[in-house]
Short mmCIF file of C-alpha atoms in Angstrom, two decimals:
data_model
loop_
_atom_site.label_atom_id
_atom_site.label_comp_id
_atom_site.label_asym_id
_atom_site.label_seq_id
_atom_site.Cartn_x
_atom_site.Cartn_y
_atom_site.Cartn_z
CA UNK A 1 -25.14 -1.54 -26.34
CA UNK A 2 -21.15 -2.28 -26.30
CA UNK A 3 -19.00 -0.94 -24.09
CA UNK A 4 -16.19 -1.29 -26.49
CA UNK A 5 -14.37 2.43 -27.99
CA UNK A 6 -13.31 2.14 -31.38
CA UNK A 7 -9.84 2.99 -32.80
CA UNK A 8 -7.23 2.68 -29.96
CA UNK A 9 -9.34 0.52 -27.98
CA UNK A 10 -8.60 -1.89 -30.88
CA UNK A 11 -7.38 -5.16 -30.09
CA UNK A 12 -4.08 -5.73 -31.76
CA UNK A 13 -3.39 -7.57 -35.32
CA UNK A 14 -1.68 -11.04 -35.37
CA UNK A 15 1.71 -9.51 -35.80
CA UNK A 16 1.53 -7.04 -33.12
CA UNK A 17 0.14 -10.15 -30.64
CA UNK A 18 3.37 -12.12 -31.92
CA UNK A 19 5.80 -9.08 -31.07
CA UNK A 20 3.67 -7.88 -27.50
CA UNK A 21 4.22 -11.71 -27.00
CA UNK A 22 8.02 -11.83 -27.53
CA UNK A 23 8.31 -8.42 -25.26
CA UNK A 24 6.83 -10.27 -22.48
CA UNK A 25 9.18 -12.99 -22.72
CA UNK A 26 12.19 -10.60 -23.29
CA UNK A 27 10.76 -8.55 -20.09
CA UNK A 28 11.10 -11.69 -17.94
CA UNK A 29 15.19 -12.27 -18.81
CA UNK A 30 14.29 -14.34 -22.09
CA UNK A 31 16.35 -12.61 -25.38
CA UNK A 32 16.70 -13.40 -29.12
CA UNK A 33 13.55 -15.26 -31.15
CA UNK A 34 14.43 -18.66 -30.15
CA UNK A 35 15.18 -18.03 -27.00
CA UNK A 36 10.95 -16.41 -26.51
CA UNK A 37 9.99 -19.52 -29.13
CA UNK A 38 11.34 -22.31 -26.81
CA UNK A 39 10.02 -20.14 -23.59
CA UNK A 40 6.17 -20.76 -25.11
CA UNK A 41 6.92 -24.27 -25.96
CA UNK A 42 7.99 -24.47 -22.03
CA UNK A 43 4.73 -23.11 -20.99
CA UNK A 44 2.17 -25.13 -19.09
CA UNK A 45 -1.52 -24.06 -18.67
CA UNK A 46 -2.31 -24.68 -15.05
CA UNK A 47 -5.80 -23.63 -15.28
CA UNK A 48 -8.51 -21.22 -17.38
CA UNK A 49 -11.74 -19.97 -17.01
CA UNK A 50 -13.68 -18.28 -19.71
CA UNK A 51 -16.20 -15.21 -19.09
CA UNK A 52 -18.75 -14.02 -21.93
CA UNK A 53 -19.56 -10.48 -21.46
CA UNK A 54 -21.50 -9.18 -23.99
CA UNK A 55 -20.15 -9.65 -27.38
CA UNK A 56 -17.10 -10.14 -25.95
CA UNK A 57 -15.10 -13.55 -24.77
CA UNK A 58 -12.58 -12.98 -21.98
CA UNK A 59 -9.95 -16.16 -21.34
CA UNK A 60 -8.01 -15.83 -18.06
CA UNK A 61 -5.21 -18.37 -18.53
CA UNK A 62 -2.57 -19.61 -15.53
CA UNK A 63 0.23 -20.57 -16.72
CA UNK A 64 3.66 -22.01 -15.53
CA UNK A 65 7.21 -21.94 -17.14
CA UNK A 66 10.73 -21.97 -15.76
CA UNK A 67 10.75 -18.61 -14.21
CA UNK A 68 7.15 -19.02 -11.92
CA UNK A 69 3.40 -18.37 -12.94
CA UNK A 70 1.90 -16.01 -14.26
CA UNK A 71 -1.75 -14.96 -15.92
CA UNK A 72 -2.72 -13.90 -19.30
CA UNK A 73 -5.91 -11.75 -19.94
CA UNK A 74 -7.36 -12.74 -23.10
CA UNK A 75 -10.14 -10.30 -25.14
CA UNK A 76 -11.34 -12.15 -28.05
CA UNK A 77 -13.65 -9.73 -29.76
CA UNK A 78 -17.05 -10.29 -31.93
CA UNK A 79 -14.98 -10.20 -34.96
CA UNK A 80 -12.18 -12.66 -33.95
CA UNK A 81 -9.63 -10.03 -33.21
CA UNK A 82 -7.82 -11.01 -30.06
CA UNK A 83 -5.66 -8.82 -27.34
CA UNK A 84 -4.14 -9.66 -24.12
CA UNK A 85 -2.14 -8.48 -21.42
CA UNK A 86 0.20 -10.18 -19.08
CA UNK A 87 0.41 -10.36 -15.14
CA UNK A 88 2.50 -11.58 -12.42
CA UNK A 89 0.39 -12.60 -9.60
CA UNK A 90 0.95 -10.36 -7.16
CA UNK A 91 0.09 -7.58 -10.02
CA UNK A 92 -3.18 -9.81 -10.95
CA UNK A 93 -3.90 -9.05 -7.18
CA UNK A 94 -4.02 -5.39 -7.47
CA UNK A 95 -5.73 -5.62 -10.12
CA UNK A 96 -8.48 -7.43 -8.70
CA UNK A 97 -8.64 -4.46 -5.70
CA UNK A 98 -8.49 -2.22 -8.01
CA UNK A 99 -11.51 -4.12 -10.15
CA UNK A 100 -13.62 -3.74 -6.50
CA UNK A 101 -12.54 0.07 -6.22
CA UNK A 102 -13.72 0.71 -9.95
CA UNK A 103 -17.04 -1.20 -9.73
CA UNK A 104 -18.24 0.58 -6.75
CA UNK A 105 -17.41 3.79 -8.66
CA UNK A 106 -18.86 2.68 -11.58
CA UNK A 107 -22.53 1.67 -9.29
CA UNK A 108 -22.95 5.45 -8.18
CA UNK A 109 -22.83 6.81 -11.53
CA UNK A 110 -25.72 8.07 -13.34
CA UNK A 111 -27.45 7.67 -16.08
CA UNK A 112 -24.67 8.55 -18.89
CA UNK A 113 -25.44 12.12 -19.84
CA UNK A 114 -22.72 13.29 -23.07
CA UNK A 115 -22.86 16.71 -21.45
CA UNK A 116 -20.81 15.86 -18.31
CA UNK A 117 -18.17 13.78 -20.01
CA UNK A 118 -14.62 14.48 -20.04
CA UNK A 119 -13.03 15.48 -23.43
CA UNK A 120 -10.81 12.23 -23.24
CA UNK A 121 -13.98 10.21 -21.32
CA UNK A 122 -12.16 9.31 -18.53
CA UNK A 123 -14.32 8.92 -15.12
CA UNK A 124 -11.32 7.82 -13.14
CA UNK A 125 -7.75 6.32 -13.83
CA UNK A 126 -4.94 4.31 -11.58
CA UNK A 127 -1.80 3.05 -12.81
CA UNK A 128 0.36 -0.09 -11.84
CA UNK A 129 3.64 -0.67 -11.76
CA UNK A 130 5.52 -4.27 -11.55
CA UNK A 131 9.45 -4.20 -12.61
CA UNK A 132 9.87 -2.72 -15.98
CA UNK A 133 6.05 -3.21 -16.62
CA UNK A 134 3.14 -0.47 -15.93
CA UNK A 135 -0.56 -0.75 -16.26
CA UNK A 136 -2.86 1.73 -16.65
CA UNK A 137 -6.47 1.89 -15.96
CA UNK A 138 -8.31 3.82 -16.90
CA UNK A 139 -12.89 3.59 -16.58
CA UNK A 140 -14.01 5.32 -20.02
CA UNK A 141 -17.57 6.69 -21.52
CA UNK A 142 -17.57 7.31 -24.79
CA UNK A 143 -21.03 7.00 -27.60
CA UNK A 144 -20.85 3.46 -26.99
CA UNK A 145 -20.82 2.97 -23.55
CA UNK A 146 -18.55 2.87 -20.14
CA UNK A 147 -15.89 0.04 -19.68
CA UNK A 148 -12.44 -0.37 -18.22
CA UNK A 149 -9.63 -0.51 -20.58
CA UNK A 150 -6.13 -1.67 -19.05
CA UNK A 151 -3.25 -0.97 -21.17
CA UNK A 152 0.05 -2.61 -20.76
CA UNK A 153 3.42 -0.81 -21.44
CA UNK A 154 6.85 -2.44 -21.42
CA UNK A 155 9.71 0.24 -20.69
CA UNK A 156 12.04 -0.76 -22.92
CA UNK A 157 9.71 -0.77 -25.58
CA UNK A 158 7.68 -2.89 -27.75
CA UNK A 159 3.98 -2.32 -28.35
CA UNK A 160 1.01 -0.96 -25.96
CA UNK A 161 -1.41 -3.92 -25.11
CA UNK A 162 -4.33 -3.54 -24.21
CA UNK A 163 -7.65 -5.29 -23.15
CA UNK A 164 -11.19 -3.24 -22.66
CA UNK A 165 -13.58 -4.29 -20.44
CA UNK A 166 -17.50 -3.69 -20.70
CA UNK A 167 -18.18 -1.95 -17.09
CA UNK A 168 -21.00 -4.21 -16.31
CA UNK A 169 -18.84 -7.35 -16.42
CA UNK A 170 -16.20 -5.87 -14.05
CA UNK A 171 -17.48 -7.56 -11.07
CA UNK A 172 -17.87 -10.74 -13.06
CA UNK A 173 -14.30 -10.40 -14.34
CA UNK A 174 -12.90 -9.78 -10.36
CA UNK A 175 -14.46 -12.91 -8.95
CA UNK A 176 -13.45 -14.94 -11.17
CA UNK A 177 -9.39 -13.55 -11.27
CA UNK A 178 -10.19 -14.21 -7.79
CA UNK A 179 -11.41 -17.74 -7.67
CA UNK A 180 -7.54 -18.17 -9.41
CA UNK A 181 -6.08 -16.57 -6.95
CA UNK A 182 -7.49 -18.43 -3.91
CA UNK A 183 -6.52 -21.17 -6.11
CA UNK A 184 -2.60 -20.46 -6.57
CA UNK A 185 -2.05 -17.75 -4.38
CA UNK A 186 -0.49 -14.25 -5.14
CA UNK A 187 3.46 -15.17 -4.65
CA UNK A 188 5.69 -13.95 -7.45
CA UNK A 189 8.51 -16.20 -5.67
CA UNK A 190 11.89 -15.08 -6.07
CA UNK A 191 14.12 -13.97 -3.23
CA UNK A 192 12.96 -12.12 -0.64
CA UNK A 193 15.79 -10.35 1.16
CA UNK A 194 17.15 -6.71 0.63
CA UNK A 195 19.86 -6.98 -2.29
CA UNK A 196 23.80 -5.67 -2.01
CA UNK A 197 23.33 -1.52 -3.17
CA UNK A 198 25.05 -1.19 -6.65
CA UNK A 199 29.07 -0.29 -6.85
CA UNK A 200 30.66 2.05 -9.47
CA UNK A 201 34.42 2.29 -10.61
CA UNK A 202 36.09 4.61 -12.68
CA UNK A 203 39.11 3.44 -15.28
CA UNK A 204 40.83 5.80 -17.05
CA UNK A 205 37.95 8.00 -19.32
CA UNK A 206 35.01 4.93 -18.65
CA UNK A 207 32.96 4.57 -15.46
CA UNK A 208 31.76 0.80 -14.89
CA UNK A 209 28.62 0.29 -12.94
CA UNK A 210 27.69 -3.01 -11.17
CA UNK A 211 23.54 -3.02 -10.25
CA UNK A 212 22.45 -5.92 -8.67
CA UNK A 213 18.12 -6.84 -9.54
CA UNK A 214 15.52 -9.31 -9.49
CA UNK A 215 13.05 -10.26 -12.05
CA UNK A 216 10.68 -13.42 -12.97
CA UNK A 217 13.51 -15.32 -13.80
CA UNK A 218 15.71 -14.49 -11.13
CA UNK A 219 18.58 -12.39 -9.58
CA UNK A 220 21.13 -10.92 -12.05
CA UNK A 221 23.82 -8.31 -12.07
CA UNK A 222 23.77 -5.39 -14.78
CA UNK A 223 27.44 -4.58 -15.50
CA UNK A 224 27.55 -1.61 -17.45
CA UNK A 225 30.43 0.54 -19.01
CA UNK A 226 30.01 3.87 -19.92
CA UNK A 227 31.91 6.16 -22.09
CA UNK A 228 30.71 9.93 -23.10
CA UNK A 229 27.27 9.26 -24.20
CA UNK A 230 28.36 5.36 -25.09
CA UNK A 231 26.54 2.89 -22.86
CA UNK A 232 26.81 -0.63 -23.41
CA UNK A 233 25.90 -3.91 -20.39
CA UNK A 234 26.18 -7.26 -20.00
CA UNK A 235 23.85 -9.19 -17.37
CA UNK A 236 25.07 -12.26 -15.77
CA UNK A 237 22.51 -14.41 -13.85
CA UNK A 238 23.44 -15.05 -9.69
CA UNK A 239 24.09 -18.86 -10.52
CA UNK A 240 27.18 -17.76 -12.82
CA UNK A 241 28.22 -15.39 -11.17
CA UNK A 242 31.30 -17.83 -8.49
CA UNK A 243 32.40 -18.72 -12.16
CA UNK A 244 32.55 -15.53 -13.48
CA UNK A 245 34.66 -14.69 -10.36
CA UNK A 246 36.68 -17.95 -10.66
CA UNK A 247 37.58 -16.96 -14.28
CA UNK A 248 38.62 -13.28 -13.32
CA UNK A 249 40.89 -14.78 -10.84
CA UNK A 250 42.59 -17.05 -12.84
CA UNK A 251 43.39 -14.32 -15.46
CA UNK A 252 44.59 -12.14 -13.10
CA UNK A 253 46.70 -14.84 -11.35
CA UNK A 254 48.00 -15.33 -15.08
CA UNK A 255 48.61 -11.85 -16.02
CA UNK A 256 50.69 -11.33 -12.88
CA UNK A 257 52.73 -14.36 -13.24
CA UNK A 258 52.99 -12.61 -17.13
CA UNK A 259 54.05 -9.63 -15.60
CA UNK A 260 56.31 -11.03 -13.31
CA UNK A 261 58.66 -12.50 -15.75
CA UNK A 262 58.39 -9.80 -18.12
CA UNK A 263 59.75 -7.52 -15.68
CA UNK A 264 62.21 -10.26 -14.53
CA UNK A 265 63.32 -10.81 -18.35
CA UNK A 266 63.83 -6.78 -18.57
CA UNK A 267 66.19 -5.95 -15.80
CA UNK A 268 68.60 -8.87 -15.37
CA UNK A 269 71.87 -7.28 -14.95
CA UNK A 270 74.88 -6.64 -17.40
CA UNK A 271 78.11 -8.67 -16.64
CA UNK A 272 80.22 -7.31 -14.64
CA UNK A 273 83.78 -6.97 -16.35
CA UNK A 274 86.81 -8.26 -14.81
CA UNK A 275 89.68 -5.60 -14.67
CA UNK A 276 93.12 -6.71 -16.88
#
């Protein structure tokens, strides 16, 4: 019997694997097509291990790039189709946890009985949340079977990921995310202090709003300027940002000297004239 649901539970085509792909690059401060294209070519597999469980393959990939490690979860279906979610290690951690909390669940249920299933066939559902990223789990019965199916969302859009694990192979699956972890540890890296609150200034009819964050790649600031319902930002990564000051002080040095000698040019006073 497979634990596998049909229809949503399906594993995503080729071209939504390509776009989930560039979302999880754009998630982690990459932007633009080349900019996700050279991030995979930067990519270095640090280690893999592959479970079967059932008809089902499961590859869970560490990998490195610029910005830290991460892991990739892997379903390759019966038929070939492929899915996959992404996770920063210290999410892969919870995840594991949560893995132990669902499996005991999962070993004091009965027989399956179609009578005592929920309308939607959830037994029991958590949810994750790591920056802009949220998992949710969620342990399903449906004609087929029970398993765990993890869907990935990205808040700023892009498509819902998702992997389904068979309930049986949840244990499996947990030791061996944690044989990876024991391996390379849980540490997103990254700075660990409490960052400056954000500031706000108001110019004529626009409000400007300066939020400092943190993400894979590092710490940025989100300067944003907002007009009526008009909202547009800029972010500007913590190693520009003594440039970004050195270049607002030179234009303002400039503008003042501008100023000063327009104002000197303007109010030079008329000759005085000599009495006959």
């Amino acid at each position: 019997m497979s634990d596998r649901e049909s229809g949503d539970d399906q594993p995503q085509s080729q071209s939504e694997f390509a776009v989930l792909n560039a979302s999880w690059q754009t998630s982690n401060g990459a932007t633009g097509s080349d900019s996700g294209q050279q991030q995979q070519s930067n990519e270095q597999e640090l280690a893999t291990k592959m479970l079967q469980i059932q008809s089902k393959r499961f590859y869970l990939d560490v990998k490195q790039n610029r910005r830290g490690k991460f892991i990739k979860v892997a379903e390759i279906g019966a038929d070939g189709r492929r899915s996959q979610i992404f996770l920063a290690l210290s999410t892969a951690a919870d995840f594991r946890d949560h893995l132990g909390t669902f499996s005991e669940f999962y070993s004091q249920l009965g027989p399956p009985n179609p009578d005592t299933v929920p309308e939607d066939g959830k037994l029991k559902s958590e949810m994750m949340i790591k920056d802009n990223r949220r998992y949710y789990l969620d342990l399903k019965e449906n004609a087929r079977g029970r398993f765990l199916r993890v869907s990935q969302t990205i808040t700023r859009g892009g498509p819902r990921s998702q992997v389904a694990i068979p309930a049986q192979g949840m244990i499996e699956f947990r030791d061996n995310l944690t044989d990876l972890l024991d391996e390379f540890g849980t540490d997103d890296g990254g700075f660990k202090g409490d960052l400056p609150d954000g500031r706000h200034m108001r110019v004529d009819n626009k409000n400007f709003y300066f939020d400092v964050g943190q993400n894979n790649r590092g710490i940025y600031m989100r300067i944003s300027e907002v007009k009526g319902n008009f909202r547009t930002a800029i972010t500007v990564p913590e190693k520009s940002w003594s440039r970004f000051r050195d270049y607002f002080r030179d234009y303002c040095e400039k503008m003042a000297e501008c100023n000063e000698k327009s104002t000197t040019a303007t109010s030079v006073p008329a000759e005085s004239v000599s009495p006959q």
